[in-house]
Amino acid sequence: SQKAQLQQQIHKLNDVCWDLCVDKPREKMDGRTETCLCNCVDRFVDTSLLVAGRFQNLINKHQ
Amino acid sequence: SQKAQLQQQIHKLNDVCWDLCVDKPREKMDGRTETCLCNCVDRFVDTSLLVAGRFQNLINKHQ
Amino acid sequence: SQKAQLQQQIHKLNDVCWDLCVDKPREKMDGRTETCLCNCVDRFVDTSLLVAGRFQNLINKHQ
Amino acid sequence: AQELLQKISEKCFKKCITKPGTTLDSSEQRCVAMCMDRYMDSWNLVSRTFSNRLQ
Amino acid sequence: AQELLQKISEKCFKKCITKPGTTLDSSEQRCVAMCMDRYMDSWNLVSRTFSNRLQ
Amino acid sequence: AQELLQKISEKCFKKCITKPGTTLDSSEQRCVAMCMDRYMDSWNLVSRTFSNRLQ
């Protein structure tokens, strides 16, 4: 289902961004970690869009 | 099936504990590595139970 | 299907060999990286055959 | 929630238990509890940020 | 191709974006583009080499 | 057993072949064989320890 696929993507994103942004777990989530997590998600989406766009271009060229 | 799920969990556990306990493979399994593997499995189970228990508490609080 | 399984194996191989052979992505694929990728695939297949062969021997011994 | 619990157990075990001993000592227990809370904070923040991008 | 695109996004994000900022800057964009091209080269080479072994 | 064989191949390739050459040389072959035996020892020990906890 589409909901399950969305959940799957959030698991993947949280996995990647947790490894990138969280070093030692602390008492509270600090501002720097929060900023890193938000930027990580947004830049990951940017990267996916860039990759999908270039791929589409490649397909169009070959047609 | 339940048997397949159990097998899956053993694959996961062996994966995690192998990476944690085995550095260079040797002629024989030495005692230190064996102790590390057993403790790794037991502490992983402890961790899972702790996590599941805290999660249950959270759900109870929110009801 | 068999085709899907083959694709899956190529994904796995490319994953492992990319991590082993490609450090920083460059303008072009250089010869050294190409050689590393080809050898990586061939040695991975050798490793799998060796592992499968030893496993078969074990099963034969126990029968 | 099953998959989330599995992810938390695995990530927090790796972060908090580097030399598994004969019990889960109190500092490891505290680390796992804190790690779990942060992982869920992170999960919520990531979900929200991702949902905003989808709109 | 869906799985290939996911793999590329993940591998190239990890290689090119080590400190995520408020935008994908031009050097990160170039890195992702280059990384994607190389990943597809690698995929083609790996497929060919593997197919040769299967025959 | 299919999945176990795949895991062994991947784990032992990563441990034993760090610079893939034109053949699998004898020291790499010995390393893979040893690694496989240890991985199966580990699998048996982990299964047993885990089963004990489930009872």
Coordinates of N, CA, C and O in Angstrom, one line a residue, chain C:
Chain C
S1 N 10.5 -14.2 -9.6 CA 11.0 -14.7 -10.9 C 12.6 -14.7 -10.9 O 13.2 -14.1 -10.0
Q2 N 13.1 -15.5 -11.9 CA 14.6 -15.6 -12.0 C 15.2 -14.3 -12.4 O 16.3 -14.0 -11.9
K3 N 14.6 -13.5 -13.2 CA 15.1 -12.3 -13.7 C 15.3 -11.3 -12.5 O 16.3 -10.6 -12.4
A4 N 14.2 -11.3 -11.7 CA 14.2 -10.4 -10.5 C 15.3 -10.8 -9.5 O 16.0 -9.9 -9.0
Q5 N 15.6 -12.1 -9.4 CA 16.6 -12.6 -8.5 C 18.0 -12.2 -9.0 O 18.9 -11.8 -8.2
L6 N 18.1 -12.2 -10.3 CA 19.4 -11.9 -10.9 C 19.7 -10.4 -10.7 O 20.8 -10.0 -10.4
Q7 N 18.7 -9.6 -11.0 CA 18.8 -8.1 -10.8 C 19.2 -7.8 -9.3 O 20.0 -7.0 -9.0
Q8 N 18.6 -8.6 -8.4 CA 18.8 -8.4 -7.0 C 20.3 -8.7 -6.7 O 20.9 -8.0 -5.9
Q9 N 20.8 -9.7 -7.3 CA 22.2 -10.1 -7.1 C 23.2 -9.0 -7.7 O 24.2 -8.7 -7.1
I10 N 22.8 -8.4 -8.8 CA 23.6 -7.4 -9.4 C 23.6 -6.1 -8.5 O 24.6 -5.5 -8.2
H11 N 22.4 -5.8 -7.9 CA 22.3 -4.7 -6.9 C 23.3 -4.9 -5.8 O 24.0 -4.1 -5.4
K12 N 23.2 -6.2 -5.2 CA 24.1 -6.5 -4.1 C 25.6 -6.4 -4.5 O 26.4 -5.8 -3.8
L13 N 25.9 -7.0 -5.6 CA 27.3 -6.9 -6.1 C 27.8 -5.5 -6.3 O 28.9 -5.1 -5.9
N14 N 27.0 -4.7 -6.9 CA 27.4 -3.3 -7.2 C 27.5 -2.6 -5.9 O 28.4 -1.7 -5.8
D15 N 26.7 -2.8 -5.0 CA 26.7 -2.2 -3.7 C 28.1 -2.5 -3.0 O 28.8 -1.6 -2.6
V16 N 28.4 -3.8 -2.9 CA 29.7 -4.2 -2.3 C 30.9 -3.7 -3.0 O 31.8 -3.1 -2.4
C17 N 30.9 -3.8 -4.3 CA 32.1 -3.4 -5.1 C 32.2 -1.9 -5.2 O 33.4 -1.4 -5.3
W18 N 31.1 -1.2 -5.3 CA 31.2 0.3 -5.2 C 31.9 0.7 -3.9 O 32.8 1.6 -4.0
D19 N 31.4 0.2 -2.8 CA 32.0 0.6 -1.5 C 33.5 0.2 -1.5 O 34.3 1.0 -0.9
L20 N 33.9 -0.9 -2.1 CA 35.3 -1.3 -2.0 C 36.2 -0.6 -3.0 O 37.3 -0.3 -2.7
C21 N 35.6 -0.2 -4.2 CA 36.5 0.3 -5.3 C 36.4 1.8 -5.5 O 37.3 2.4 -6.1
V22 N 35.3 2.4 -5.2 CA 35.1 3.9 -5.5 C 35.2 4.7 -4.3 O 34.5 4.6 -3.3
D23 N 36.2 5.6 -4.3 CA 36.4 6.5 -3.1 C 35.6 7.8 -3.4 O 34.5 7.9 -3.0
K24 N 36.3 8.7 -4.1 CA 35.5 9.9 -4.4 C 35.1 9.8 -5.9 O 35.9 9.4 -6.7
P25 N 33.8 10.1 -6.2 CA 33.4 10.0 -7.7 C 34.2 11.1 -8.5 O 34.3 12.2 -8.0
R26 N 34.7 10.7 -9.7 CA 35.4 11.6 -10.5 C 34.7 11.8 -11.9 O 33.7 11.2 -12.1
E27 N 35.3 12.7 -12.7 CA 34.7 13.1 -14.0 C 34.5 11.9 -14.8 O 33.5 11.8 -15.6
K28 N 35.5 10.9 -14.8 CA 35.4 9.7 -15.7 C 35.8 8.5 -14.8 O 36.5 8.7 -13.8
M29 N 35.3 7.4 -15.2 CA 35.7 6.1 -14.6 C 37.1 5.8 -15.0 O 37.4 5.7 -16.2
D30 N 38.1 5.8 -14.1 CA 39.5 5.5 -14.5 C 39.7 4.0 -14.6 O 39.0 3.2 -14.0
G31 N 40.8 3.7 -15.2 CA 41.2 2.3 -15.5 C 41.3 1.5 -14.2 O 40.9 0.3 -14.1
R32 N 41.9 2.1 -13.2 CA 42.2 1.4 -11.9 C 40.9 1.0 -11.3 O 40.7 -0.1 -10.7
T33 N 39.9 1.9 -11.3 CA 38.6 1.6 -10.7 C 37.9 0.5 -11.5 O 37.3 -0.4 -10.9
E34 N 38.0 0.6 -12.8 CA 37.4 -0.4 -13.6 C 37.9 -1.8 -13.3 O 37.2 -2.8 -13.2
T35 N 39.3 -1.9 -13.3 CA 39.9 -3.2 -13.0 C 39.5 -3.7 -11.6 O 39.1 -4.9 -11.4
C36 N 39.4 -2.8 -10.6 CA 39.0 -3.1 -9.3 C 37.6 -3.7 -9.3 O 37.3 -4.7 -8.7
L37 N 36.7 -3.0 -10.0 CA 35.3 -3.5 -10.1 C 35.2 -4.9 -10.7 O 34.5 -5.7 -10.2
C38 N 35.9 -5.1 -11.8 CA 35.8 -6.4 -12.5 C 36.4 -7.5 -11.6 O 35.8 -8.5 -11.4
N39 N 37.5 -7.2 -11.0 CA 38.1 -8.2 -10.1 C 37.3 -8.5 -8.9 O 37.1 -9.6 -8.4
C40 N 36.6 -7.4 -8.4 CA 35.7 -7.5 -7.2 C 34.6 -8.5 -7.5 O 34.3 -9.4 -6.7
V41 N 34.0 -8.3 -8.7 CA 32.9 -9.2 -9.1 C 33.3 -10.6 -9.2 O 32.8 -11.6 -8.6
D42 N 34.5 -10.8 -9.9 CA 35.0 -12.2 -10.1 C 35.4 -12.8 -8.8 O 35.1 -14.0 -8.6
R43 N 36.1 -12.1 -8.0 CA 36.5 -12.7 -6.7 C 35.3 -13.0 -5.8 O 35.3 -13.9 -5.0
F44 N 34.2 -12.1 -5.9 CA 33.0 -12.4 -5.1 C 32.4 -13.7 -5.5 O 31.9 -14.5 -4.7
V45 N 32.3 -13.9 -6.9 CA 31.7 -15.1 -7.4 C 32.6 -16.3 -6.9 O 32.1 -17.3 -6.5
D46 N 33.9 -16.2 -7.0 CA 34.8 -17.2 -6.5 C 34.5 -17.6 -5.1 O 34.5 -18.7 -4.7
T47 N 34.4 -16.5 -4.3 CA 34.1 -16.7 -2.8 C 32.8 -17.4 -2.6 O 32.8 -18.4 -1.8
S48 N 31.8 -17.1 -3.4 CA 30.5 -17.7 -3.2 C 30.5 -19.2 -3.6 O 29.9 -20.0 -3.0
L49 N 31.3 -19.5 -4.7 CA 31.4 -20.9 -5.1 C 32.2 -21.7 -4.1 O 31.9 -22.8 -3.8
L50 N 33.3 -21.1 -3.5 CA 34.1 -21.8 -2.5 C 33.2 -22.1 -1.3 O 33.2 -23.2 -0.8
V51 N 32.4 -21.1 -0.9 CA 31.5 -21.3 0.3 C 30.4 -22.4 0.0 O 30.2 -23.3 0.8
A52 N 29.8 -22.3 -1.2 CA 28.8 -23.3 -1.5 C 29.4 -24.7 -1.6 O 28.8 -25.7 -1.2
G53 N 30.6 -24.8 -2.2 CA 31.3 -26.1 -2.3 C 31.6 -26.7 -1.0 O 31.3 -27.9 -0.7
R54 N 32.2 -25.9 -0.1 CA 32.5 -26.4 1.3 C 31.2 -26.8 2.0 O 31.2 -27.8 2.8
F55 N 30.1 -26.1 1.8 CA 28.8 -26.4 2.4 C 28.3 -27.7 1.9 O 27.8 -28.6 2.7
Q56 N 28.4 -28.0 0.6 CA 28.0 -29.2 0.0 C 28.8 -30.4 0.6 O 28.2 -31.4 1.0
N57 N 30.1 -30.2 0.8 CA 31.0 -31.2 1.4 C 30.5 -31.6 2.8 O 30.5 -32.7 3.1
L58 N 30.2 -30.5 3.5 CA 29.7 -30.8 4.9 C 28.5 -31.6 4.9 O 28.3 -32.5 5.7
I59 N 27.5 -31.3 4.0 CA 26.3 -32.0 4.0 C 26.5 -33.5 3.6 O 26.0 -34.4 4.2
N60 N 27.4 -33.7 2.6 CA 27.7 -35.0 2.1 C 28.3 -35.8 3.3 O 28.0 -37.0 3.4
K61 N 29.2 -35.2 4.0 CA 29.9 -35.9 5.2 C 28.9 -36.4 6.2 O 29.0 -37.4 6.8
H62 N 27.9 -35.5 6.4 CA 26.9 -35.8 7.5 C 25.8 -36.8 7.0 O 24.9 -37.1 7.8
Q63 N 25.9 -37.3 5.8 CA 24.8 -38.2 5.3 C 25.2 -39.6 5.4 O 26.4 -40.0 5.2

